[in-house]
Amino acid sequence: MSKKLKIADIARDGDAPLTEINLEELPPLPPPYDKIDEQPEFKRLTAEQKERLVCNLDGVVSYAGLPKPKNKAEEKKYVEQFVSGLKKLLSKENNWTFLQPLLLSIDYCAQCQTCCDACPIYLGSGKNELYRPTYRSEIFRRLVNKYAKPGGKLRAKLNREDIELNWTTITRLYELSYRCNLCRRCTLTCPMGVDNALITREMRKLFSQELGWAPKELHEKGTVLQLDVGSPTGLRPNVAMDNLEFLDEEFGEALGIEIKTPWDKKGADVLLIHSAGDIISFPEGPISFSVLCNAAGINWTLSSEIPGYDGVNYGIFYDDVQLAKVATRHAQIARELGVKKIVMGECGHQHKAIMTVADRVLTGELDIPRESVVTFLEDIVFSGKIKFDPAKNDFPVTLHDPCNLVRNLGVVEPQRRILRYICPQFREMAPHGIENYCCGGGGGLSVMSDVNFTDWKAHVAGRMKLKQVLDAFADHPGPDVKKYLCAPCLNCKLQFRDIFDYYKVKERSGIIFGGLGELAVNAMVDVKKPLIKWEEE
Amino acid sequence: MSGIFWHIGVFGALAVFLIVTIYRAIALARLPVHLRWELAPIPGEKGKGKYGGSYLEEYEWWKKRRQKSFFAPLKYMAVEIFLLRAIWRHNRALWPLTLSFHTGIYLVFAMLILSIVNAILIITGVPTSVLDVFLVITSIVALAGYLLGGLGAISLLLKRTLDANLRPFNSTSKYFNLVFLGAVFVSGAYSWFVLPDFALSLSQFIKGLVTLDAGVTVSFPLSLHVILASLFFLYLPWTDMIHFVAKYFTYHEIKWDDTPKDARMEKELEGLLSQPVSWSAEHVKADGKKSWADLTKKKTDEQEA
């Protein structure tokens, strides 16, 4: 399929996809993943799916619930709603939250394309024009300028920036807004400070807040479920407590120590908010912090209030109202417990959501000090209260930098100081720190798995990261040497789980992944048995 | 054209440029405070900015005094503005072209300042030997500026036209801006080569302007250059070429704004949170009357129960 894509193509050819993923066009992975015929097959849409679903972008569907209008009148209604949303994005009342950054990014892009080669999705796709970070931004810029600003239609014609707004445009734009990790690596390179990720998030916001369109994993089964029952995982408070009680016992026996996780302790110094996804999928993480906090003598607690035991906040990916609702509840719970500070669990977007982005929503008594788990852990590790034996971690370890923790918060060195201390074979991947590649699951993509979206995430979005991880262990490529990828973020781990399962990375390369807390507990002198296990039990 | 028309044309263009630019800067500054959206590296973070760290790396950061550097952001911006650091690091093929273009602009601006100084020296009657030194410097700066700027404009125009990466994103105004500014540079260079003493002619013209001399005249081709430059100043503030203003906000007010809210901001935020919301999606539950605070700070019925 031709890659010579024009901006105006977004509105053309109705239901036909603009491009399709061709595995031969993707950049090669290192051996033994370099043979295309040995790579997992990319699931193509069936004829029935093509008939039933809106699938006019790239042969991938991230949201099967996108409505198909029955007639022209219904199409027109959606288009009018979209224009109404564009105007609200430019209003102080409805979008004070991001008005200034949005206007600056809309109005001052020099179109130099400097940002494109920074995008891991664009690179991972073999530079497919559709995934160029400026492609979706430029479409949106032209739509804003034409439909939401005075004299826009005339200016669009004179300036040869005319763009048609129809059903095809908005549905493709919706899907395209979920082909971005919001990692802001492009913004890092922009001489103007223009932010394509912000524009993408504003697009998602318009679709969610005006048309009610959002991936079910982020909205219906995300923030809505979290505010309703406590967690997007569906984990209710009593079940969360039961689960952890069980895990305390199980891991206590496995490690040969007593583990007790405190709940709802009024007046505790620290409210630790894990992600419930960690409790379910990666329980070594929460258990590690129970072990570490208890061993360091910290007066801490978890909360069983809805949604105080799940720190995720998917609102940051698509919706300001949902973002503020979840962040506010977290702060209210901390206030009711009377804690001195909230400590984020190992989850990048949770950090960004409540530590910085929602800082200007949490006013008055809700402004409770909030701290990263990484600095919290660094204080524990170097406090001298716990003895560590780095020899227990004598295997190759590399660090994945979650974008939201590192590039977006500036928490870069504490995790490295810990790793350099407790992991003798720690090595960096390249590039790292604030120039890291996103895992490919950022921007909420890691929890999205509708139709064939996982195939796209594994083949395209996570490609550059997988290559980086394999390159970091290039001195021990085979499965005989066991290696550990430290990813202190739930969403990144979910993405790694998908990629590693997809390519059988554990079996073929001997790499497992996990958090930072696990490495600390694994190195504790007082913990007699290893926490990190190389084989499933 | 002579006398008062030059005063009206040149001062009028400059006045429009200043008024519209300042108006747009104020309009940007007066936009509501937004949610935090910082991005590392923040050079003002003393001791940490170089590797992209922030004060959030400190244990219980709110109990510690923030270590901020005053000079690091200035140094960062100076390198960005004069040497185009981001383009150098991330788009090396474009760098010589755009560096030439921007350096040309800076040098022509420096030439303008030097010409005003020369005009003052002429008015104050300093010895010719002193004036001559300034005129030579002005002349060299002018030639370098016009040549670099002209070369930059032409090469960028070619790059925009021929580069398949850039072409789909071009608009009429992108071409027009380069052609217009290129014409200013080329007309300036032409004047420099044609006039026997370009720097003196320009300085005397400026002297005529600043002394409000009704008999001020300027000969062709400098007159063409002045007219084009004045028209460009009239046009500039209405375009995205005033990114030199926008850049202050994208860096200082967004990427580098990592300061926790203070009492003053808290007051502004309370006002913003009390604004009505009218987003239409069902889950927002907005009715055009309920405020942000109403919609986000209440517990759900189940939570209350």
PDB file of N, CA and C in Angstrom, chain A residues 423-451:
ATOM      1  N   CYS A 423      22.127  -4.234  42.661  1.00  0.00           N
ATOM      2  CA  CYS A 423      22.212  -5.127  41.498  1.00  0.00           C
ATOM      3  C   CYS A 423      23.589  -4.980  40.839  1.00  0.00           C
ATOM      4  N   PRO A 424      24.512  -5.897  41.143  1.00  0.00           N
ATOM      5  CA  PRO A 424      25.884  -5.742  40.643  1.00  0.00           C
ATOM      6  C   PRO A 424      25.986  -5.759  39.119  1.00  0.00           C
ATOM      7  N   GLN A 425      25.025  -6.375  38.463  1.00  0.00           N
ATOM      8  CA  GLN A 425      25.126  -6.453  36.990  1.00  0.00           C
ATOM      9  C   GLN A 425      24.132  -5.508  36.306  1.00  0.00           C
ATOM     10  N   PHE A 426      23.824  -4.415  36.984  1.00  0.00           N
ATOM     11  CA  PHE A 426      22.902  -3.441  36.380  1.00  0.00           C
ATOM     12  C   PHE A 426      23.546  -2.794  35.162  1.00  0.00           C
ATOM     13  N   ARG A 427      22.784  -2.704  34.093  1.00  0.00           N
ATOM     14  CA  ARG A 427      23.261  -1.999  32.904  1.00  0.00           C
ATOM     15  C   ARG A 427      22.103  -1.169  32.333  1.00  0.00           C
ATOM     16  N   GLU A 428      22.461  -0.024  31.724  1.00  0.00           N
ATOM     17  CA  GLU A 428      21.454   0.848  31.119  1.00  0.00           C
ATOM     18  C   GLU A 428      21.111   0.336  29.731  1.00  0.00           C
ATOM     19  N   MET A 429      19.893   0.638  29.289  1.00  0.00           N
ATOM     20  CA  MET A 429      19.593   0.433  27.878  1.00  0.00           C
ATOM     21  C   MET A 429      19.807   1.765  27.155  1.00  0.00           C
ATOM     22  N   ALA A 430      19.842   1.727  25.848  1.00  0.00           N
ATOM     23  CA  ALA A 430      20.096   2.956  25.098  1.00  0.00           C
ATOM     24  C   ALA A 430      18.966   3.203  24.084  1.00  0.00           C
ATOM     25  N   PRO A 431      18.404   4.423  24.090  1.00  0.00           N
ATOM     26  CA  PRO A 431      18.628   5.528  25.019  1.00  0.00           C
ATOM     27  C   PRO A 431      17.852   5.297  26.310  1.00  0.00           C
ATOM     28  N   HIS A 432      18.222   6.030  27.356  1.00  0.00           N
ATOM     29  CA  HIS A 432      17.537   5.847  28.630  1.00  0.00           C
ATOM     30  C   HIS A 432      17.298   7.203  29.290  1.00  0.00           C
ATOM     31  N   GLY A 433      16.790   7.152  30.521  1.00  0.00           N
ATOM     32  CA  GLY A 433      16.478   8.400  31.218  1.00  0.00           C
ATOM     33  C   GLY A 433      15.351   9.126  30.510  1.00  0.00           C
ATOM     34  N   ILE A 434      15.480  10.427  30.409  1.00  0.00           N
ATOM     35  CA  ILE A 434      14.377  11.198  29.820  1.00  0.00           C
ATOM     36  C   ILE A 434      14.247  10.976  28.311  1.00  0.00           C
ATOM     37  N   GLU A 435      15.239  10.315  27.710  1.00  0.00           N
ATOM     38  CA  GLU A 435      15.144  10.046  26.268  1.00  0.00           C
ATOM     39  C   GLU A 435      14.702   8.610  25.974  1.00  0.00           C
ATOM     40  N   ASN A 436      14.213   7.929  27.006  1.00  0.00           N
ATOM     41  CA  ASN A 436      13.792   6.536  26.846  1.00  0.00           C
ATOM     42  C   ASN A 436      12.713   6.381  25.761  1.00  0.00           C
ATOM     43  N   TYR A 437      12.584   5.162  25.272  1.00  0.00           N
ATOM     44  CA  TYR A 437      11.419   4.842  24.445  1.00  0.00           C
ATOM     45  C   TYR A 437      10.289   4.364  25.350  1.00  0.00           C
ATOM     46  N   CYS A 438       9.089   4.740  25.019  1.00  0.00           N
ATOM     47  CA  CYS A 438       7.916   4.226  25.721  1.00  0.00           C
ATOM     48  C   CYS A 438       7.836   2.709  25.511  1.00  0.00           C
ATOM     49  N   CYS A 439       7.222   2.027  26.473  1.00  0.00           N
ATOM     50  CA  CYS A 439       7.072   0.569  26.350  1.00  0.00           C
ATOM     51  C   CYS A 439       6.129   0.207  25.200  1.00  0.00           C
ATOM     52  N   GLY A 440       5.358   1.186  24.754  1.00  0.00           N
ATOM     53  CA  GLY A 440       4.374   0.925  23.707  1.00  0.00           C
ATOM     54  C   GLY A 440       2.966   0.788  24.259  1.00  0.00           C
ATOM     55  N   GLY A 441       2.881   0.778  25.592  1.00  0.00           N
ATOM     56  CA  GLY A 441       1.563   0.671  26.224  1.00  0.00           C
ATOM     57  C   GLY A 441       1.117   1.980  26.845  1.00  0.00           C
ATOM     58  N   GLY A 442       1.925   3.020  26.700  1.00  0.00           N
ATOM     59  CA  GLY A 442       1.585   4.306  27.298  1.00  0.00           C
ATOM     60  C   GLY A 442       0.320   4.898  26.696  1.00  0.00           C
ATOM     61  N   GLY A 443      -0.213   5.891  27.415  1.00  0.00           N
ATOM     62  CA  GLY A 443      -1.426   6.547  26.935  1.00  0.00           C
ATOM     63  C   GLY A 443      -2.656   5.675  27.082  1.00  0.00           C
ATOM     64  N   GLY A 444      -2.567   4.666  27.936  1.00  0.00           N
ATOM     65  CA  GLY A 444      -3.726   3.803  28.176  1.00  0.00           C
ATOM     66  C   GLY A 444      -3.752   2.585  27.278  1.00  0.00           C
ATOM     67  N   LEU A 445      -2.843   2.530  26.305  1.00  0.00           N
ATOM     68  CA  LEU A 445      -2.886   1.444  25.321  1.00  0.00           C
ATOM     69  C   LEU A 445      -2.630   0.077  25.951  1.00  0.00           C
ATOM     70  N   SER A 446      -1.884   0.060  27.057  1.00  0.00           N
ATOM     71  CA  SER A 446      -1.509  -1.238  27.642  1.00  0.00           C
ATOM     72  C   SER A 446      -2.732  -2.014  28.129  1.00  0.00           C
ATOM     73  N   VAL A 447      -3.788  -1.309  28.522  1.00  0.00           N
ATOM     74  CA  VAL A 447      -4.965  -2.029  29.022  1.00  0.00           C
ATOM     75  C   VAL A 447      -6.005  -2.259  27.928  1.00  0.00           C
ATOM     76  N   MET A 448      -5.737  -1.752  26.730  1.00  0.00           N
ATOM     77  CA  MET A 448      -6.706  -1.896  25.632  1.00  0.00           C
ATOM     78  C   MET A 448      -6.393  -3.157  24.817  1.00  0.00           C
ATOM     79  N   SER A 449      -7.427  -3.948  24.584  1.00  0.00           N
ATOM     80  CA  SER A 449      -7.169  -5.210  23.878  1.00  0.00           C
ATOM     81  C   SER A 449      -8.336  -5.616  22.981  1.00  0.00           C
ATOM     82  N   ASP A 450      -9.150  -4.640  22.587  1.00  0.00           N
ATOM     83  CA  ASP A 450     -10.318  -4.962  21.768  1.00  0.00           C
ATOM     84  C   ASP A 450      -9.887  -5.485  20.391  1.00  0.00           C
ATOM     85  N   VAL A 451     -10.732  -6.343  19.815  1.00  0.00           N
ATOM     86  CA  VAL A 451     -10.561  -6.890  18.465  1.00  0.00           C
ATOM     87  C   VAL A 451      -9.090  -7.321  18.243  1.00  0.00           C
TER      88      VAL A 451
END
